[in-house]
Short mmCIF file of C-alpha atoms in Angstrom, two decimals:
data_model
loop_
_atom_site.label_atom_id
_atom_site.label_comp_id
_atom_site.label_asym_id
_atom_site.label_seq_id
_atom_site.Cartn_x
_atom_site.Cartn_y
_atom_site.Cartn_z
CA MET A 1 -57.52 0.98 -5.77
CA VAL A 2 -54.23 -0.82 -7.87
CA GLU A 3 -53.51 2.31 -10.03
CA HIS A 4 -53.45 4.24 -6.67
CA THR A 5 -51.39 1.80 -5.06
CA VAL A 6 -48.53 1.65 -8.59
CA LYS A 7 -48.44 5.47 -7.97
CA ALA A 8 -48.13 5.05 -4.38
CA PHE A 9 -45.07 2.68 -4.91
CA ASP A 10 -43.86 4.73 -8.10
CA THR A 11 -43.41 7.84 -5.31
CA ASP A 12 -42.03 6.44 -2.96
CA ILE A 13 -39.66 4.68 -5.23
CA GLY A 14 -38.76 8.03 -6.86
CA ARG A 15 -38.01 9.27 -2.96
CA LEU A 16 -35.47 6.73 -2.34
CA ARG A 17 -33.91 6.77 -5.68
CA GLY A 18 -33.37 10.82 -4.75
CA LEU A 19 -31.86 9.71 -1.68
CA ILE A 20 -29.37 8.08 -3.05
CA SER A 21 -28.07 10.20 -5.96
CA GLN A 22 -28.55 12.90 -2.96
CA MET A 23 -25.62 10.45 -1.24
CA GLY A 24 -23.31 9.63 -4.41
CA GLY A 25 -22.95 13.20 -4.56
CA MET A 26 -21.89 13.80 -0.71
CA ALA A 27 -19.62 10.63 -1.29
CA GLU A 28 -17.82 12.44 -4.45
CA ALA A 29 -17.41 15.74 -3.08
CA ALA A 30 -16.31 13.75 -0.05
CA ILE A 31 -13.59 12.46 -2.12
CA ALA A 32 -12.51 15.19 -3.89
CA ASN A 33 -11.91 17.49 -1.08
CA ALA A 34 -10.24 14.37 1.14
CA ILE A 35 -7.71 13.86 -1.87
CA LEU A 36 -7.65 17.74 -2.18
CA ALA A 37 -6.87 18.03 1.58
CA LEU A 38 -4.53 15.63 1.32
CA GLN A 39 -2.20 17.23 -1.57
CA ARG A 40 -2.45 20.88 0.71
CA SER A 41 -2.06 19.66 4.05
CA ASP A 42 -5.42 21.69 4.91
CA LEU A 43 -6.34 20.41 7.52
CA VAL A 44 -9.34 22.26 8.52
CA LEU A 45 -10.51 20.63 4.83
CA ALA A 46 -10.08 17.08 6.22
CA GLU A 47 -12.13 17.78 9.34
CA GLU A 48 -14.69 19.33 7.00
CA VAL A 49 -14.46 15.63 5.07
CA ARG A 50 -14.71 13.74 8.51
CA ALA A 51 -18.08 15.82 9.85
CA GLY A 52 -19.39 15.27 7.18
CA ASP A 53 -19.71 11.66 6.91
CA LYS A 54 -22.48 11.89 9.29
CA ALA A 55 -25.02 13.62 6.98
CA VAL A 56 -23.97 10.21 4.80
CA ASP A 57 -24.81 8.44 7.56
CA ALA A 58 -27.99 9.78 7.95
CA LEU A 59 -28.87 9.42 4.64
CA GLU A 60 -28.49 6.08 4.71
CA ALA A 61 -30.47 5.43 7.74
CA GLU A 62 -33.22 7.75 5.96
CA VAL A 63 -33.19 5.15 2.83
CA GLU A 64 -33.43 1.96 5.16
CA ARG A 65 -36.34 3.14 7.13
CA LEU A 66 -38.27 3.99 3.78
CA SER A 67 -37.18 0.47 2.34
CA VAL A 68 -38.80 -1.34 5.73
CA ARG A 69 -41.58 0.30 5.57
CA ILE A 70 -42.23 -0.24 1.65
CA ILE A 71 -41.56 -3.48 2.15
CA ALA A 72 -43.96 -3.94 4.82
CA LEU A 73 -46.54 -1.70 3.82
CA ARG A 74 -46.18 -1.75 -0.30
CA ALA A 75 -45.40 -6.08 -0.48
CA PRO A 76 -44.15 -4.89 -3.61
CA MET A 77 -43.41 -8.59 -5.38
CA ALA A 78 -40.83 -9.91 -8.23
CA ASN A 79 -39.52 -5.89 -10.16
CA ASP A 80 -40.54 -3.91 -7.60
CA LEU A 81 -39.08 -6.12 -4.62
CA ARG A 82 -36.01 -6.25 -6.54
CA GLU A 83 -35.25 -2.14 -6.63
CA VAL A 84 -36.73 -1.89 -2.86
CA VAL A 85 -33.83 -4.26 -2.23
CA ALA A 86 -31.42 -3.42 -4.06
CA ALA A 87 -31.79 0.65 -3.23
CA LEU A 88 -31.56 -0.84 0.31
CA LYS A 89 -28.19 -1.90 -0.48
CA ILE A 90 -26.93 0.61 -2.89
CA ALA A 91 -27.41 3.14 -0.09
CA ASN A 92 -25.25 0.44 2.33
CA VAL A 93 -22.19 0.59 0.29
CA VAL A 94 -22.33 4.31 -1.03
CA GLU A 95 -21.84 4.83 2.89
CA ARG A 96 -18.87 2.55 2.89
CA ILE A 97 -17.54 4.42 -0.40
CA ALA A 98 -18.39 8.01 1.47
CA ASP A 99 -16.67 5.98 4.61
CA TYR A 100 -12.72 5.36 2.99
CA ALA A 101 -12.94 9.29 1.72
CA LYS A 102 -13.29 9.69 5.17
CA ASN A 103 -10.56 7.34 6.45
CA ILE A 104 -8.24 8.76 3.40
CA ALA A 105 -9.42 12.39 5.55
CA LYS A 106 -8.55 10.63 8.76
CA ARG A 107 -4.55 10.33 7.41
CA VAL A 108 -4.10 14.13 6.52
CA PRO A 109 -2.71 15.31 10.09
CA LEU A 110 -0.88 11.91 10.15
CA ILE A 111 1.03 12.66 6.70
CA GLU A 112 1.84 16.45 6.78
CA SER A 113 5.49 17.41 7.35
CA GLU A 114 7.63 19.96 6.46
CA ASP A 115 9.17 18.66 3.69
CA ARG A 116 6.47 17.51 0.89
CA ILE A 117 6.49 13.62 0.07
CA GLU A 118 7.00 13.62 -3.20
CA PRO A 119 4.22 10.81 -4.10
CA ILE A 120 1.39 12.24 -3.45
CA SER A 121 1.57 13.67 -6.47
CA VAL A 122 0.04 10.36 -7.81
CA LEU A 123 -2.62 10.24 -6.17
CA PRO A 124 -5.05 12.97 -7.00
CA ALA A 125 -5.12 10.71 -10.48
CA MET A 126 -6.21 7.96 -9.21
CA ALA A 127 -9.30 9.09 -7.15
CA LYS A 128 -10.79 11.15 -10.40
CA MET A 129 -10.84 7.64 -11.81
CA ALA A 130 -12.51 6.08 -8.57
CA SER A 131 -14.56 9.04 -8.04
CA ALA A 132 -15.60 9.08 -12.03
CA MET A 133 -16.56 4.93 -11.30
CA VAL A 134 -18.57 5.73 -8.56
CA ARG A 135 -20.56 8.79 -10.49
CA GLU A 136 -21.41 6.37 -13.51
CA ALA A 137 -22.29 3.88 -11.42
CA LEU A 138 -25.15 6.17 -10.18
CA ASP A 139 -26.24 7.67 -13.09
CA ALA A 140 -26.04 3.76 -14.59
CA PHE A 141 -28.63 3.34 -10.77
CA ALA A 142 -30.45 6.67 -12.33
CA ALA A 143 -31.13 5.48 -15.47
CA ARG A 144 -31.51 1.66 -14.99
CA ASP A 145 -29.04 1.07 -17.75
CA PRO A 146 -27.35 -2.23 -17.45
CA ALA A 147 -24.78 -1.60 -20.44
CA LYS A 148 -23.89 1.46 -18.72
CA ALA A 149 -23.54 -0.50 -15.56
CA LEU A 150 -21.05 -3.08 -17.44
CA GLU A 151 -18.94 -0.40 -18.23
CA VAL A 152 -17.97 0.62 -14.77
CA CYS A 153 -17.38 -2.35 -13.96
CA ALA A 154 -14.80 -3.16 -16.90
CA SER A 155 -13.02 0.36 -15.93
CA ASP A 156 -12.09 -1.49 -12.37
CA SER A 157 -9.46 -3.00 -14.08
CA ALA A 158 -7.86 -0.16 -14.96
CA LEU A 159 -8.14 1.34 -11.69
CA ASP A 160 -6.17 -1.65 -10.06
CA ASP A 161 -3.24 -1.47 -12.32
CA PHE A 162 -2.94 2.03 -11.35
CA TYR A 163 -2.92 0.91 -7.57
CA ASP A 164 -0.20 -1.83 -8.49
CA SER A 165 1.27 0.53 -10.04
CA ILE A 166 1.38 3.57 -6.77
CA PHE A 167 1.90 1.08 -4.61
CA ARG A 168 5.48 0.18 -6.37
CA THR A 169 6.12 3.57 -7.13
CA LEU A 170 5.78 4.01 -2.89
CA VAL A 171 7.69 1.07 -1.72
CA THR A 172 10.33 2.15 -4.43
CA TYR A 173 10.36 5.66 -2.94
CA MET A 174 10.57 3.92 0.60
CA VAL A 175 13.48 2.78 -0.29
CA GLU A 176 15.32 5.64 -1.55
CA ASN A 177 13.59 7.80 1.22
CA PRO A 178 13.82 5.52 4.46
CA LYS A 179 13.32 8.90 6.76
CA THR A 180 9.43 8.93 5.57
CA ILE A 181 7.94 5.34 5.52
CA GLY A 182 6.11 6.13 8.53
CA GLN A 183 4.63 8.59 6.51
CA VAL A 184 4.50 7.17 3.30
CA ALA A 185 2.63 3.88 4.66
CA HIS A 186 -0.47 5.91 5.13
CA LEU A 187 -0.38 6.42 1.57
CA LEU A 188 -0.56 3.55 1.17
CA PHE A 189 -2.89 3.32 2.86
CA VAL A 190 -4.92 5.88 0.64
CA ALA A 191 -4.27 4.57 -2.48
CA LYS A 192 -5.95 1.19 -1.42
CA ASN A 193 -8.52 3.14 -0.34
CA LEU A 194 -8.88 4.58 -3.85
CA GLU A 195 -8.28 0.94 -4.83
CA ARG A 196 -11.62 0.14 -2.38
CA ILE A 197 -13.85 2.94 -3.54
CA GLY A 198 -13.26 1.31 -7.08
CA ASP A 199 -14.43 -1.81 -6.15
CA HIS A 200 -17.62 -0.55 -4.45
CA ALA A 201 -18.71 0.98 -7.81
CA THR A 202 -18.22 -1.79 -9.21
CA ASN A 203 -20.47 -3.44 -6.53
CA VAL A 204 -23.16 -0.98 -6.96
CA ALA A 205 -23.03 -1.68 -10.89
CA GLU A 206 -23.56 -5.20 -10.47
CA MET A 207 -26.45 -4.50 -7.95
CA VAL A 208 -28.15 -1.89 -11.05
CA TYR A 209 -27.59 -4.48 -13.38
CA PHE A 210 -28.87 -7.38 -11.06
CA ALA A 211 -31.96 -4.98 -10.51
CA ALA A 212 -32.45 -3.83 -14.20
CA THR A 213 -32.27 -7.58 -15.76
CA GLY A 214 -32.93 -9.99 -12.80
CA THR A 215 -29.70 -12.31 -14.07
CA ARG A 216 -26.20 -11.81 -11.99
CA MET A 217 -23.74 -10.15 -14.15
CA GLY A 218 -20.89 -12.70 -15.82
CA GLU A 219 -17.82 -13.54 -14.48
CA ARG A 220 -16.23 -12.77 -18.22
CA ASP A 221 -19.14 -9.57 -17.99
CA ARG A 222 -17.15 -7.79 -14.96
CA GLY A 223 -13.52 -8.31 -16.22
CA ARG A 224 -11.17 -8.92 -13.70
CA THR A 225 -12.07 -10.78 -10.29
CA GLN A 226 -13.25 -8.46 -7.55
CA ASP A 227 -12.25 -8.38 -4.35
CA MET B 1 -54.87 -17.19 14.50
CA VAL B 2 -52.69 -13.91 15.85
CA GLU B 3 -51.00 -17.37 17.98
CA HIS B 4 -50.49 -18.90 14.47
CA THR B 5 -49.13 -16.03 13.09
CA VAL B 6 -46.69 -14.81 16.22
CA LYS B 7 -45.36 -19.21 16.41
CA ALA B 8 -44.71 -18.59 12.66
CA PHE B 9 -42.51 -15.11 12.97
CA ASP B 10 -40.77 -17.04 15.69
CA THR B 11 -39.94 -19.89 13.26
CA ASP B 12 -38.41 -17.81 11.03
CA ILE B 13 -36.56 -14.99 13.05
CA GLY B 14 -35.50 -18.58 14.43
CA ARG B 15 -33.87 -19.61 11.15
CA LEU B 16 -32.33 -16.14 10.79
CA ARG B 17 -30.35 -16.16 13.71
CA GLY B 18 -29.11 -19.97 12.60
CA LEU B 19 -27.63 -18.17 9.62
CA ILE B 20 -25.94 -15.88 10.83
CA SER B 21 -24.66 -17.98 14.09
CA GLN B 22 -23.45 -20.25 11.27
CA MET B 23 -21.74 -17.22 9.13
CA GLY B 24 -20.13 -15.84 12.21
CA GLY B 25 -18.17 -19.37 12.73
CA MET B 26 -16.85 -19.83 9.14
CA ALA B 27 -15.68 -16.04 9.62
CA GLU B 28 -14.23 -16.73 12.99
CA ALA B 29 -12.61 -19.97 10.65
CA ALA B 30 -11.22 -17.76 7.96
CA ILE B 31 -9.52 -15.23 10.58
CA ALA B 32 -7.81 -18.20 12.32
CA ASN B 33 -7.02 -19.86 9.09
CA ALA B 34 -5.81 -16.88 7.30
CA ILE B 35 -3.29 -16.02 9.95
CA LEU B 36 -1.59 -19.43 10.43
CA ALA B 37 -1.66 -19.44 6.59
CA LEU B 38 0.60 -16.14 6.77
CA GLN B 39 2.69 -17.90 9.62
CA ARG B 40 3.24 -20.98 7.68
CA SER B 41 3.61 -19.25 3.97
CA ASP B 42 1.01 -21.75 3.72
CA LEU B 43 -0.73 -21.38 0.49
CA VAL B 44 -2.99 -24.10 0.36
CA LEU B 45 -4.59 -23.11 3.23
CA ALA B 46 -4.50 -19.43 2.25
CA GLU B 47 -6.67 -20.78 -1.31
CA GLU B 48 -8.67 -22.64 0.64
CA VAL B 49 -9.94 -19.31 2.64
CA ARG B 50 -10.37 -17.75 -0.25
CA ALA B 51 -12.17 -20.44 -1.73
CA GLY B 52 -14.52 -21.05 1.34
CA ASP B 53 -15.56 -16.92 0.97
CA LYS B 54 -18.28 -17.70 -1.34
CA ALA B 55 -20.43 -20.22 0.96
CA VAL B 56 -20.25 -16.77 3.77
CA ASP B 57 -21.66 -14.98 0.80
CA ALA B 58 -24.15 -17.35 0.06
CA LEU B 59 -25.60 -17.33 3.17
CA GLU B 60 -25.98 -13.88 3.23
CA ALA B 61 -27.67 -13.86 0.05
CA GLU B 62 -29.78 -16.34 1.65
CA VAL B 63 -29.94 -14.22 5.08
CA GLU B 64 -31.57 -11.52 2.64
CA ARG B 65 -34.29 -13.33 0.64
CA LEU B 66 -35.85 -14.84 4.30
CA SER B 67 -35.55 -10.62 5.45
CA VAL B 68 -37.13 -9.50 3.15
CA ARG B 69 -39.57 -12.85 2.86
CA ILE B 70 -40.32 -12.03 6.47
CA ILE B 71 -40.87 -8.42 6.06
CA ALA B 72 -43.03 -8.82 3.38
CA LEU B 73 -45.15 -11.61 4.21
CA ARG B 74 -46.00 -11.02 8.46
CA ALA B 75 -45.63 -7.55 8.22
CA PRO B 76 -43.57 -7.44 11.87
CA MET B 77 -44.04 -4.10 14.03
CA ALA B 78 -41.80 -2.52 16.51
CA ASN B 79 -39.08 -5.01 17.89
CA ASP B 80 -39.64 -7.55 15.53
CA LEU B 81 -39.36 -5.05 12.89
CA ARG B 82 -36.35 -3.88 14.68
CA GLU B 83 -34.92 -7.58 14.99
CA VAL B 84 -35.28 -8.46 11.27
CA VAL B 85 -33.47 -5.42 9.92
CA ALA B 86 -30.71 -6.14 12.29
CA ALA B 87 -30.54 -9.79 11.53
CA LEU B 88 -30.38 -8.30 7.91
CA LYS B 89 -27.99 -5.71 8.70
CA ILE B 90 -25.77 -7.69 11.19
CA ALA B 91 -25.36 -10.50 8.57
CA ASN B 92 -23.71 -7.95 5.75
CA VAL B 93 -21.41 -6.61 8.74
CA VAL B 94 -20.90 -10.36 9.04
CA GLU B 95 -19.35 -11.70 5.34
CA ARG B 96 -17.34 -8.25 5.14
CA ILE B 97 -15.50 -9.97 8.56
CA ALA B 98 -15.18 -12.44 6.29
CA ASP B 99 -13.94 -10.53 3.43
CA TYR B 100 -11.33 -9.03 5.29
CA ALA B 101 -9.66 -12.89 6.23
CA LYS B 102 -10.07 -13.46 2.66
CA ASN B 103 -7.84 -10.30 2.25
CA ILE B 104 -5.14 -11.40 4.53
CA ALA B 105 -5.58 -15.13 2.62
CA LYS B 106 -4.41 -13.12 -0.52
CA ARG B 107 -1.75 -11.71 1.34
CA VAL B 108 0.05 -15.10 1.56
CA PRO B 109 1.54 -15.37 -1.64
CA LEU B 110 2.79 -11.71 -2.24
CA ILE B 111 4.83 -11.89 1.34
CA GLU B 112 5.78 -15.32 1.14
CA SER B 113 9.85 -15.45 0.58
CA GLU B 114 12.74 -17.59 1.63
CA ASP B 115 13.97 -15.31 5.09
CA ARG B 116 11.24 -15.37 7.24
CA ILE B 117 9.25 -11.60 7.43
CA GLU B 118 10.45 -11.22 11.31
CA PRO B 119 7.24 -8.88 12.56
CA ILE B 120 4.71 -11.10 11.17
CA SER B 121 5.48 -13.01 14.16
CA VAL B 122 3.56 -10.29 16.08
CA LEU B 123 0.15 -10.51 13.79
CA PRO B 124 -1.67 -14.06 15.46
CA ALA B 125 -1.80 -12.41 19.11
CA MET B 126 -3.68 -9.21 17.50
CA ALA B 127 -5.37 -11.48 15.26
CA LYS B 128 -7.43 -13.55 18.26
CA MET B 129 -8.00 -10.33 19.58
CA ALA B 130 -10.03 -9.17 16.47
CA SER B 131 -11.62 -12.51 16.18
CA ALA B 132 -12.46 -13.07 20.09
CA MET B 133 -14.54 -9.67 19.77
CA VAL B 134 -16.78 -11.27 16.59
CA ARG B 135 -17.70 -14.46 18.70
CA GLU B 136 -18.60 -11.92 21.66
CA ALA B 137 -20.35 -9.86 19.38
CA LEU B 138 -22.22 -12.94 17.89
CA ASP B 139 -22.96 -14.42 21.32
CA ALA B 140 -24.58 -11.37 22.48
CA PHE B 141 -26.17 -11.14 19.16
CA ALA B 142 -27.25 -14.63 20.11
CA ALA B 143 -28.33 -14.26 23.75
CA ARG B 144 -30.03 -10.16 22.84
CA ASP B 145 -27.43 -9.48 25.68
CA PRO B 146 -26.65 -5.11 25.38
CA ALA B 147 -24.43 -6.13 28.81
CA LYS B 148 -22.46 -8.27 26.75
CA ALA B 149 -23.08 -5.88 23.49
CA LEU B 150 -21.08 -2.61 25.61
CA GLU B 151 -18.21 -5.33 26.33
CA VAL B 152 -17.68 -5.64 23.26
CA CYS B 153 -17.33 -2.00 22.38
CA ALA B 154 -15.01 -1.66 25.32
CA SER B 155 -12.57 -3.83 24.09
CA ASP B 156 -11.62 -2.17 20.84
CA SER B 157 -10.01 0.82 22.08
CA ALA B 158 -7.68 -2.34 23.29
CA LEU B 159 -7.22 -3.68 19.74
CA ASP B 160 -6.75 -0.28 17.80
CA ASP B 161 -4.06 0.56 20.63
CA PHE B 162 -2.54 -3.05 19.99
CA TYR B 163 -2.45 -2.29 15.95
CA ASP B 164 -1.11 1.26 16.58
CA SER B 165 2.25 -0.09 18.36
CA ILE B 166 1.62 -2.89 15.38
CA PHE B 167 2.27 0.21 12.94
CA ARG B 168 5.26 1.60 14.66
CA THR B 169 6.54 -2.00 15.07
CA LEU B 170 6.22 -2.87 11.38
CA VAL B 171 7.55 1.48 9.93
CA THR B 172 10.93 0.78 12.59
CA TYR B 173 11.61 -2.61 10.67
CA MET B 174 11.16 -1.21 7.23
CA VAL B 175 13.36 0.99 8.30
CA GLU B 176 16.07 -1.34 9.53
CA ASN B 177 15.27 -4.13 6.57
CA PRO B 178 14.72 -1.80 3.49
CA LYS B 179 14.81 -4.85 1.83
CA THR B 180 12.09 -6.36 2.85
CA ILE B 181 10.05 -2.87 2.75
CA GLY B 182 7.66 -4.77 -0.11
CA GLN B 183 6.49 -7.57 2.09
CA VAL B 184 6.24 -6.05 5.34
CA ALA B 185 4.15 -3.10 3.26
CA HIS B 186 1.91 -6.21 3.20
CA LEU B 187 1.89 -6.53 7.17
CA LEU B 188 0.60 -3.18 7.32
CA PHE B 189 -2.33 -4.07 5.51
CA VAL B 190 -2.70 -7.17 7.71
CA ALA B 191 -2.76 -5.46 10.29
CA LYS B 192 -4.94 -2.67 9.62
CA ASN B 193 -7.67 -5.11 7.99
CA LEU B 194 -7.43 -6.99 11.61
CA GLU B 195 -8.09 -3.19 13.36
CA ARG B 196 -11.29 -3.41 11.00
CA ILE B 197 -12.42 -6.68 11.61
CA GLY B 198 -12.81 -5.24 14.72
CA ASP B 199 -14.82 -2.28 14.00
CA HIS B 200 -17.30 -4.34 12.39
CA ALA B 201 -17.27 -6.75 15.58
CA THR B 202 -18.11 -3.20 17.15
CA ASN B 203 -20.49 -2.44 14.77
CA VAL B 204 -22.57 -5.63 15.42
CA ALA B 205 -22.67 -4.33 18.94
CA GLU B 206 -24.23 -1.87 18.47
CA MET B 207 -26.50 -3.11 16.00
CA VAL B 208 -27.34 -6.29 18.84
CA TYR B 209 -27.69 -3.31 21.61
CA PHE B 210 -30.13 -1.28 19.43
CA ALA B 211 -32.37 -3.70 18.74
CA ALA B 212 -32.47 -4.85 22.42
CA THR B 213 -33.01 -1.42 23.94
CA GLY B 214 -34.39 0.37 21.39
CA THR B 215 -31.89 2.93 21.86
CA ARG B 216 -28.86 3.52 20.71
CA MET B 217 -25.74 3.02 22.06
CA GLY B 218 -23.80 6.83 23.53
CA GLU B 219 -21.09 7.83 22.88
CA ARG B 220 -19.53 7.09 26.12
CA ASP B 221 -20.48 3.66 26.10
CA ARG B 222 -19.12 3.21 23.05
CA GLY B 223 -15.64 4.18 24.19
CA ARG B 224 -12.83 5.79 21.81
CA THR B 225 -15.20 6.61 18.40
CA GLN B 226 -14.85 4.36 16.07
CA ASP B 227 -13.79 4.92 12.14
#
């Protein structure tokens, strides 16, 4: 009987993990496509990213239903409960990450212009860095690997520095090209969205660390303090 | 026995509601103080808002622990379960609202300047509108009032219009005062944070509606589509 329950719990948890890794893949693709749409002023691709966000929302709702059912039916204790609650929270964060990608996509039509806005070119590298953090955080979750989770947190300060540098670049560009201020203001938000994606990947990593070890990551482990 | 369990459940739910309304009060105060700190360049008050956010986070963690315990111990069904899950999610959203207030406070030292940046004056009215939405959404939650929840959603499009108008005002100001671009860029983010607070109040209202009625709010009820 106990074995049967344990097996059922493992199946449920496996299902949860599968759903979250599916969500993570969708969020990564959304980030990449949103930035591609921005670079190419591709309104069709931007609209696809927007529309695709509903699928991520649906998966999050599925994770929520399944987590609540597991808690209510199997009344898991200690480690197992921590794992289910982590899955519920991580799904919520991944949904927010996908939301940031959607917000980037929504700016594509606002930035469109006959003249190419030069500083767009600095964003794809930042997007890659943010997206890699998301993937690594979810890999850490899949592998229950607290050491990998710590690495994700360490890369966040590099992403923050990247953001600060892009912020200054964009402001300088605005000063020198006042006609573009309206469009470049949207790029400021895009850069900020990427920086927030990194913060959320860090959040996921912190939850993975806690679920795996039962202790919170120390302030020192996390590098610079997060927003 | 059944009566005993029902009573225990009611006590638990009452406790959850109390914690969330406490969080809501703190989030409202944080919004008001962050904007006041911005208006007055008051670095001490800004730092208080930043530091105070930890208390909101602690309350959210408390709501999470209590909700999970209720689900595991009392295995509530249907309406009751929907209520507990709504409380868990609403606490998460209120924590995010308080985070936006903290983010506004963090910009105060970045905007400080000998010359008063004129367009700061348009922000307090927007902050009041956003803060009122938060209060009304939480009142709707406390009263389990789906009609009130619908009203919150209706006000969100007014807040979005306010944001659009402030965005244009700030961009025009930047064009005319290129020396202030660095500081005014931070005000763009402040306005965006207020707009997001309104989106989150709308989210809370949607959850209240669902918890109270068991059906999702229709696209039409919500007015303009949210981010």
